[in-house]
Amino acid sequence: MSFEPDITERLARARADLRMGVPIVLNGPVPALVLAAETLTQQRLTDLLALGGAPVLAITLRRAQTLKARAYDGDLARVLLPDDAALPWVQSVADPADDLRAPMKGPLLCARGGDVTAHRAALDLVKSARLLPAAVLLDVSDGAKFAADHGLTCLALDQVTPHLAQRSALHPVISARLPMEVSEAGRLHIFRPEDGGEEHYAIEIGRPPRSAPVLARLHSACFTGDLMGSLKCDCGPQLRAALAQMGTEGSGILLYMNQEGRGIGLANKMRAYSLQDQGFDTVEANHRLGFEDDERDFRLGADILKAMGFTSVRLLTNNPRKVDMMRSSGVEVTERVPLKVGENRHNTVYLATKAAKSGHLL
Ligand SMILES: Nc1nc2c(ncn2[C@@H]2O[C@H](COP(=O)(O)OP(=O)(O)OP(=O)(O)O)[C@@H](O)[C@H]2O)c(=O)[nH]1
Ligand SMILES: [Zn+2]
């Protein structure tokens, strides 16, 4: 029946459920009930514990390393919930906010052996829902029946896993003229992903010929820097300098990617800022939260360029990963154009950390 949602649509629904604190069921060889740790309530935790069995809190290897929990599963760990687990226990394993003030009393006991496909998919899902990367899972005997009885979204794990590994296709929605301070010949293009995720934008300055390398900037959203004039990073000045250079040259493409906080979302970026207030640097803060230092998929930017007919760029960046990713995605980078602006006394350490730990060019 054509009205039935396909796996892409069901995954979007599952992300929305997890963000609202509603459980989902991942139906594989060992069906599992899944709840995002961040949006778990005491009532749902109590109900989950009443089901019996051995619930676990899945966390990433990064978070496990901070907590000194044994990650027997390589990229993740399954921390066993104590019988009397209450919500604050789940929150303090998932969220590093109080790591220093009230360190977890260990040791945390972790499951080993068995299949972790559901746990891995659950972590992918909560990450893509822009929540903390931690999820509570409980094995249930009949996943489809459990989901139907409780009105929950039920996903077949053998469809979920290959789907999460792919990136979503982006489709052009609309474009319109946008006269701007840097150039009156501006045009804004909107691209929408199929997976229900955030839209990305391309700002075209002038009418760059598709046959020659275009001056291009792959810019990740930074609400604090781009809009609020934050001095903690260099994003706002980089955005304005890139547009100004395109205006001066008379043509260019600025891709404004809604990958806030290097792909972890604004709420998680603010969690990282709060950890930075406790003395951790930008990379350590991401790791303590359970993220990699950079969770962005730059290939989306290459997808937009190609959709617009560009095959070759002069890329405004100090980040060699952006250059590498463009090239491996089939977009030629004829030149890396450095973008050194916006250093101030608040972001000197941030910029030095990116150079030392993330390979940014000074
Ligand atoms: N997680 C996290 N994200 C941050 C922090 N500071 C800035 N960001 C984000 O970092 C990203 C910076 O994006 P870009 O300026 O496009 O990328 P870049 O890797 O610095 O590379 P170039 O500017 O091209 O050299 C934005 O998404 C910001 O929101 C931080 O301390 N933690
Ligand atoms: Zn920024």
Short mmCIF file of C-alpha atoms and ligand atoms in Angstrom, two decimals:
data_model
loop_
_atom_site.label_atom_id
_atom_site.label_comp_id
_atom_site.label_asym_id
_atom_site.label_seq_id
_atom_site.Cartn_x
_atom_site.Cartn_y
_atom_site.Cartn_z
CA MET A 1 0.00 0.00 0.00
CA SER A 2 1.54 3.28 -1.09
CA PHE A 3 0.52 5.20 2.05
CA GLU A 4 2.72 3.03 4.22
CA PRO A 5 5.87 4.92 5.29
CA ASP A 6 9.13 3.51 3.94
CA ILE A 7 12.26 3.02 6.02
CA THR A 8 13.51 6.59 5.48
CA GLU A 9 10.20 7.97 6.70
CA ARG A 10 10.01 5.56 9.60
CA LEU A 11 13.52 6.54 10.68
CA ALA A 12 12.54 10.22 10.67
CA ARG A 13 9.55 9.29 12.82
CA ALA A 14 11.81 7.30 15.15
CA ARG A 15 14.16 10.29 15.58
CA ALA A 16 11.20 12.49 16.47
CA ASP A 17 9.97 9.88 18.97
CA LEU A 18 13.37 9.67 20.64
CA ARG A 19 13.59 13.45 20.89
CA MET A 20 10.19 13.47 22.61
CA GLY A 21 11.23 10.71 25.03
CA VAL A 22 8.99 8.10 23.36
CA PRO A 23 10.53 4.61 23.11
CA ILE A 24 11.00 2.82 19.80
CA VAL A 25 11.55 -0.85 19.02
CA LEU A 26 14.48 -2.09 16.94
CA ASN A 27 13.43 -5.44 15.63
CA GLY A 28 16.37 -7.73 14.92
CA PRO A 29 17.43 -11.22 15.98
CA VAL A 30 17.26 -9.85 19.55
CA PRO A 31 14.48 -7.20 19.49
CA ALA A 32 15.18 -4.21 21.71
CA LEU A 33 13.16 -1.44 23.28
CA VAL A 34 15.16 1.80 22.91
CA LEU A 35 14.96 5.10 24.81
CA ALA A 36 17.23 8.13 24.45
CA ALA A 37 19.01 8.76 27.77
CA GLU A 38 18.65 12.51 27.40
CA THR A 39 14.85 12.49 27.18
CA LEU A 40 14.20 9.57 29.53
CA THR A 41 11.76 10.30 32.36
CA GLN A 42 11.66 8.64 35.78
CA GLN A 43 8.22 7.23 34.97
CA ARG A 44 9.41 5.51 31.78
CA LEU A 45 12.52 4.24 33.55
CA THR A 46 10.36 2.76 36.32
CA ASP A 47 8.12 1.13 33.72
CA LEU A 48 11.15 -0.24 31.88
CA LEU A 49 12.66 -1.72 35.06
CA ALA A 50 9.30 -3.33 35.85
CA LEU A 51 9.58 -5.35 32.64
CA GLY A 52 12.52 -7.27 34.17
CA GLY A 53 15.45 -8.45 32.12
CA ALA A 54 18.82 -6.72 31.99
CA PRO A 55 18.58 -3.18 30.62
CA VAL A 56 21.80 -1.52 29.51
CA LEU A 57 22.87 2.03 28.84
CA ALA A 58 24.75 2.11 25.52
CA ILE A 59 27.44 4.80 25.35
CA THR A 60 30.14 5.53 22.80
CA LEU A 61 33.77 4.50 23.23
CA ARG A 62 34.67 8.17 23.85
CA ARG A 63 32.27 8.47 26.78
CA ALA A 64 33.31 5.04 28.06
CA GLN A 65 36.95 6.14 28.08
CA THR A 66 36.09 9.18 30.20
CA LEU A 67 34.14 7.00 32.64
CA LYS A 68 36.75 4.22 32.58
CA ALA A 69 34.02 1.79 31.57
CA ARG A 70 35.09 -1.31 29.62
CA ALA A 71 34.15 -0.96 25.96
CA TYR A 72 34.12 -4.68 25.14
CA ASP A 73 32.27 -3.91 21.92
CA GLY A 74 35.00 -1.73 20.41
CA ASP A 75 33.21 1.44 19.39
CA LEU A 76 30.68 1.34 22.22
CA ALA A 77 30.05 0.04 25.74
CA ARG A 78 26.91 -1.43 27.30
CA VAL A 79 26.76 -0.32 30.91
CA LEU A 80 24.47 -2.56 32.99
CA LEU A 81 21.78 -0.65 34.83
CA PRO A 82 21.89 -1.38 38.58
CA ASP A 83 18.63 -2.92 39.88
CA ASP A 84 17.81 0.27 41.75
CA ALA A 85 18.88 2.60 38.90
CA ALA A 86 17.15 5.96 39.13
CA LEU A 87 17.09 8.75 36.58
CA PRO A 88 20.06 10.70 38.04
CA TRP A 89 22.27 7.61 37.57
CA VAL A 90 21.36 7.39 33.86
CA GLN A 91 21.88 11.13 33.45
CA SER A 92 25.29 11.13 35.08
CA VAL A 93 26.55 8.30 32.87
CA ALA A 94 25.17 9.98 29.75
CA ASP A 95 25.97 13.60 30.53
CA PRO A 96 29.41 14.84 31.61
CA ALA A 97 28.06 18.06 33.13
CA ASP A 98 28.77 16.90 36.68
CA ASP A 99 31.78 14.66 35.96
CA LEU A 100 34.09 16.87 37.98
CA ARG A 101 31.75 17.99 40.76
CA ALA A 102 30.31 14.53 41.43
CA PRO A 103 32.46 11.86 39.75
CA MET A 104 30.68 8.58 38.96
CA LYS A 105 31.31 5.97 41.61
CA GLY A 106 32.54 2.98 39.73
CA PRO A 107 33.29 0.50 38.66
CA LEU A 108 30.64 0.54 35.97
CA LEU A 109 29.79 -3.02 34.96
CA CYS A 110 29.58 -3.64 31.24
CA ALA A 111 28.01 -6.40 29.19
CA ARG A 112 30.21 -8.40 26.84
CA GLY A 113 29.48 -10.87 24.06
CA GLY A 114 26.27 -11.07 22.07
CA ASP A 115 25.04 -8.94 19.25
CA VAL A 116 25.36 -5.14 19.48
CA THR A 117 23.81 -4.15 16.12
CA ALA A 118 20.78 -2.66 17.88
CA HIS A 119 22.96 -0.71 20.31
CA ARG A 120 25.07 0.71 17.50
CA ALA A 121 21.96 1.71 15.52
CA ALA A 122 20.42 3.27 18.65
CA LEU A 123 23.52 5.43 19.19
CA ASP A 124 23.50 6.49 15.54
CA LEU A 125 19.85 7.42 15.84
CA VAL A 126 20.14 9.51 19.02
CA LYS A 127 23.18 11.27 17.54
CA SER A 128 21.30 12.11 14.37
CA ALA A 129 18.42 13.33 16.56
CA ARG A 130 21.04 15.77 17.99
CA LEU A 131 20.71 14.29 21.47
CA LEU A 132 23.44 13.11 23.82
CA PRO A 133 24.96 9.88 22.43
CA ALA A 134 23.53 7.48 25.00
CA ALA A 135 20.53 5.15 24.84
CA VAL A 136 18.85 2.70 27.19
CA LEU A 137 18.07 -0.69 25.61
CA LEU A 138 16.14 -3.65 26.90
CA ASP A 139 15.70 -6.93 25.06
CA VAL A 140 12.06 -7.83 24.50
CA SER A 141 10.89 -11.21 23.27
CA ASP A 142 8.45 -10.27 20.49
CA GLY A 143 9.43 -6.82 19.13
CA ALA A 144 6.55 -6.40 16.67
CA LYS A 145 3.93 -7.39 19.24
CA PHE A 146 5.46 -5.20 21.95
CA ALA A 147 5.47 -2.20 19.57
CA ALA A 148 1.89 -2.85 18.44
CA ASP A 149 0.63 -3.30 22.02
CA HIS A 150 2.16 0.03 23.08
CA GLY A 151 1.69 2.00 19.85
CA LEU A 152 5.46 2.36 19.30
CA THR A 153 7.43 2.85 16.11
CA CYS A 154 9.00 -0.48 15.15
CA LEU A 155 11.94 -0.66 12.76
CA ALA A 156 13.49 -3.73 11.18
CA LEU A 157 17.14 -3.68 12.16
CA ASP A 158 18.26 -5.24 8.88
CA GLN A 159 16.77 -2.21 7.09
CA VAL A 160 17.95 0.37 9.63
CA THR A 161 21.64 -0.46 9.65
CA PRO A 162 22.32 -0.18 5.88
CA HIS A 163 20.16 2.93 5.76
CA LEU A 164 22.02 4.74 8.52
CA ALA A 165 25.30 4.06 6.73
CA GLN A 166 24.15 6.00 3.66
CA ARG A 167 23.92 9.75 3.48
CA SER A 168 20.61 11.21 2.47
CA ALA A 169 20.10 12.62 -1.02
CA LEU A 170 19.59 16.40 -1.17
CA HIS A 171 17.02 17.93 -3.48
CA PRO A 172 16.80 21.54 -4.66
CA VAL A 173 13.62 23.19 -3.35
CA ILE A 174 13.67 26.77 -4.59
CA SER A 175 16.07 29.60 -5.37
CA ALA A 176 15.50 33.32 -5.49
CA ARG A 177 17.40 36.56 -5.99
CA LEU A 178 18.98 37.95 -2.83
CA PRO A 179 20.69 41.32 -3.19
CA MET A 180 23.35 41.50 -0.47
CA GLU A 181 25.76 44.08 0.92
CA VAL A 182 28.70 42.29 -0.68
CA SER A 183 27.00 41.92 -4.03
CA GLU A 184 23.64 42.87 -5.45
CA ALA A 185 23.89 39.79 -7.67
CA GLY A 186 23.19 37.29 -4.88
CA ARG A 187 20.96 34.24 -5.10
CA LEU A 188 19.91 31.86 -2.31
CA HIS A 189 19.26 28.19 -3.11
CA ILE A 190 17.58 25.82 -0.64
CA PHE A 191 18.42 22.10 -0.56
CA ARG A 192 16.32 19.62 1.42
CA PRO A 193 17.49 16.16 2.49
CA GLU A 194 15.20 13.18 1.96
CA ASP A 195 15.65 12.00 5.54
CA GLY A 196 13.68 14.84 7.14
CA GLY A 197 16.91 16.42 8.46
CA GLU A 198 17.87 20.05 8.29
CA GLU A 199 17.98 21.97 5.04
CA HIS A 200 21.27 23.38 3.73
CA TYR A 201 21.75 26.54 1.70
CA ALA A 202 23.90 27.71 -1.20
CA ILE A 203 24.52 31.42 -1.67
CA GLU A 204 25.54 32.10 -5.23
CA ILE A 205 27.29 35.39 -5.89
CA GLY A 206 27.25 36.56 -9.50
CA ARG A 207 26.84 33.89 -12.12
CA PRO A 208 30.00 31.78 -11.82
CA PRO A 209 30.67 29.76 -15.00
CA ARG A 210 30.30 26.02 -14.37
CA SER A 211 33.29 25.33 -16.62
CA ALA A 212 35.91 27.05 -14.44
CA PRO A 213 37.00 26.60 -10.78
CA VAL A 214 34.63 28.61 -8.57
CA LEU A 215 35.68 30.47 -5.41
CA ALA A 216 33.85 28.37 -2.82
CA ARG A 217 33.37 28.27 0.94
CA LEU A 218 31.97 25.27 2.80
CA HIS A 219 30.75 26.96 5.97
CA SER A 220 29.21 25.12 8.93
CA ALA A 221 26.49 26.91 10.85
CA CYS A 222 27.60 28.62 14.01
CA PHE A 223 24.68 30.45 15.61
CA THR A 224 26.93 31.94 18.27
CA GLY A 225 29.65 33.14 15.91
CA ASP A 226 27.72 33.86 12.70
CA LEU A 227 24.81 35.68 14.34
CA MET A 228 25.70 36.64 17.89
CA GLY A 229 29.22 37.91 17.30
CA SER A 230 30.70 35.36 19.73
CA LEU A 231 34.40 35.82 20.34
CA LYS A 232 34.91 32.13 21.23
CA CYS A 233 35.47 31.12 17.61
CA ASP A 234 36.34 32.69 14.26
CA CYS A 235 33.17 31.70 12.35
CA GLY A 236 31.48 35.10 12.01
CA PRO A 237 34.55 36.87 10.60
CA GLN A 238 35.23 33.88 8.31
CA LEU A 239 31.67 33.99 6.97
CA ARG A 240 31.82 37.71 6.28
CA ALA A 241 35.36 37.60 4.83
CA ALA A 242 34.41 34.78 2.46
CA LEU A 243 31.33 36.64 1.22
CA ALA A 244 33.33 39.87 0.90
CA GLN A 245 35.97 38.13 -1.23
CA MET A 246 33.27 36.67 -3.48
CA GLY A 247 31.74 40.14 -3.78
CA THR A 248 35.08 41.66 -4.72
CA GLU A 249 35.83 38.95 -7.28
CA GLY A 250 32.27 39.19 -8.59
CA SER A 251 31.46 35.50 -8.21
CA GLY A 252 31.49 32.61 -5.77
CA ILE A 253 29.50 29.97 -3.93
CA LEU A 254 29.03 29.88 -0.17
CA LEU A 255 27.55 26.64 1.11
CA TYR A 256 25.90 27.27 4.45
CA MET A 257 25.63 23.82 5.99
CA ASN A 258 23.33 23.40 8.99
CA GLN A 259 25.88 21.28 10.80
CA GLU A 260 25.98 23.38 13.96
CA GLY A 261 28.70 22.58 16.48
CA ARG A 262 30.70 20.47 14.02
CA GLY A 263 27.62 18.31 13.54
CA ILE A 264 26.50 17.79 17.16
CA GLY A 265 23.79 20.48 17.25
CA LEU A 266 23.56 23.70 19.24
CA ALA A 267 22.40 22.17 22.53
CA ASN A 268 25.34 19.76 22.55
CA LYS A 269 27.71 22.56 21.49
CA MET A 270 26.55 24.53 24.51
CA ARG A 271 27.20 21.45 26.65
CA ALA A 272 30.71 21.47 25.17
CA TYR A 273 31.06 25.18 25.97
CA SER A 274 29.99 24.49 29.54
CA LEU A 275 32.74 21.84 29.78
CA GLN A 276 35.18 24.35 28.29
CA ASP A 277 34.23 26.66 31.18
CA GLN A 278 35.41 23.81 33.44
CA GLY A 279 38.83 23.81 31.75
CA PHE A 280 38.53 21.29 28.90
CA ASP A 281 39.55 22.28 25.38
CA THR A 282 37.24 22.08 22.36
CA VAL A 283 38.34 18.54 21.42
CA GLU A 284 38.35 17.15 24.99
CA ALA A 285 34.86 18.59 25.56
CA ASN A 286 33.46 16.76 22.51
CA HIS A 287 35.10 13.52 23.63
CA ARG A 288 33.77 13.77 27.19
CA LEU A 289 30.29 14.19 25.73
CA GLY A 290 30.82 10.99 23.74
CA PHE A 291 31.32 12.58 20.33
CA GLU A 292 34.25 12.53 17.96
CA ASP A 293 35.89 15.96 17.66
CA ASP A 294 34.22 16.47 14.29
CA GLU A 295 30.96 14.71 13.37
CA ARG A 296 30.31 16.57 10.10
CA ASP A 297 29.87 14.84 6.78
CA PHE A 298 31.49 17.24 4.32
CA ARG A 299 30.36 15.12 1.38
CA LEU A 300 26.98 16.85 1.59
CA GLY A 301 28.70 20.07 0.48
CA ALA A 302 30.22 18.29 -2.51
CA ASP A 303 26.78 16.87 -3.35
CA ILE A 304 25.32 20.40 -3.51
CA LEU A 305 28.18 21.72 -5.67
CA LYS A 306 27.74 18.86 -8.11
CA ALA A 307 23.96 19.32 -8.16
CA MET A 308 24.57 22.95 -9.13
CA GLY A 309 26.88 21.90 -11.93
CA PHE A 310 30.26 22.74 -10.37
CA THR A 311 33.11 20.28 -10.70
CA SER A 312 36.06 22.38 -9.63
CA VAL A 313 36.64 24.85 -6.74
CA ARG A 314 39.12 27.25 -5.21
CA LEU A 315 38.28 26.38 -1.62
CA LEU A 316 38.38 29.01 1.12
CA THR A 317 39.43 27.03 4.21
CA ASN A 318 42.19 26.25 6.71
CA ASN A 319 40.86 22.72 7.19
CA PRO A 320 42.68 20.07 5.10
CA ARG A 321 39.87 17.57 5.78
CA LYS A 322 37.52 19.72 3.76
CA VAL A 323 39.98 19.67 0.84
CA ASP A 324 40.47 15.89 1.09
CA MET A 325 36.74 15.24 1.29
CA MET A 326 36.01 17.43 -1.75
CA ARG A 327 38.61 15.58 -3.78
CA SER A 328 37.46 12.14 -2.71
CA SER A 329 33.89 13.17 -3.57
CA GLY A 330 34.92 13.99 -7.11
CA VAL A 331 35.18 17.79 -6.85
CA GLU A 332 38.54 19.07 -8.01
CA VAL A 333 40.25 21.55 -5.65
CA THR A 334 42.57 23.64 -7.80
CA GLU A 335 43.64 25.84 -4.90
CA ARG A 336 43.19 26.09 -1.14
CA VAL A 337 42.59 29.75 -0.33
CA PRO A 338 43.50 30.46 3.33
CA LEU A 339 40.88 32.23 5.45
CA LYS A 340 42.73 33.78 8.38
CA VAL A 341 40.50 36.27 10.10
CA GLY A 342 38.88 36.88 13.46
CA GLU A 343 41.59 35.89 15.93
CA ASN A 344 41.10 37.55 19.32
CA ARG A 345 42.21 36.95 22.91
CA HIS A 346 39.17 34.71 23.62
CA ASN A 347 39.74 32.29 20.74
CA THR A 348 43.55 32.05 20.57
CA VAL A 349 43.57 28.76 22.51
CA TYR A 350 40.61 27.42 20.49
CA LEU A 351 42.41 28.12 17.20
CA ALA A 352 45.68 26.67 18.54
CA THR A 353 43.84 23.52 19.68
CA LYS A 354 42.29 23.07 16.23
CA ALA A 355 45.76 23.40 14.72
CA ALA A 356 47.39 21.01 17.20
CA LYS A 357 44.67 18.35 17.43
CA SER A 358 42.46 18.64 14.34
CA GLY A 359 45.06 19.40 11.71
CA HIS A 360 43.96 22.95 10.87
CA LEU A 361 46.57 24.97 9.05
CA LEU A 362 47.80 28.07 10.86
N1 LIG B 1 31.53 21.10 19.07
C1 LIG B 1 32.01 22.32 18.96
N2 LIG B 1 31.76 22.98 17.82
C2 LIG B 1 32.28 24.22 17.70
C3 LIG B 1 33.04 24.83 18.71
N3 LIG B 1 33.39 26.07 18.28
C4 LIG B 1 32.87 26.20 17.05
N4 LIG B 1 32.21 25.09 16.69
C5 LIG B 1 31.57 24.75 15.43
O1 LIG B 1 32.62 24.50 14.52
C6 LIG B 1 32.18 24.68 13.19
C7 LIG B 1 33.21 25.56 12.46
O2 LIG B 1 32.93 25.47 11.14
P1 LIG B 1 33.86 25.93 9.94
O3 LIG B 1 34.45 27.27 10.23
O4 LIG B 1 33.04 25.74 8.70
O5 LIG B 1 34.97 24.81 9.85
P2 LIG B 1 36.43 24.60 10.27
O6 LIG B 1 36.61 23.16 10.53
O7 LIG B 1 36.81 25.57 11.37
O8 LIG B 1 37.28 24.92 8.96
P3 LIG B 1 37.63 26.29 8.21
O9 LIG B 1 36.92 27.40 8.92
O10 LIG B 1 37.14 26.05 6.82
O11 LIG B 1 39.10 26.41 8.25
C8 LIG B 1 30.79 25.31 13.30
O12 LIG B 1 29.82 24.28 13.08
C9 LIG B 1 30.72 25.78 14.75
O13 LIG B 1 29.41 25.77 15.26
C10 LIG B 1 33.27 24.09 19.90
O14 LIG B 1 33.96 24.52 20.82
N5 LIG B 1 32.74 22.84 19.97
ZN ZN B 2 31.83 29.40 15.56
#
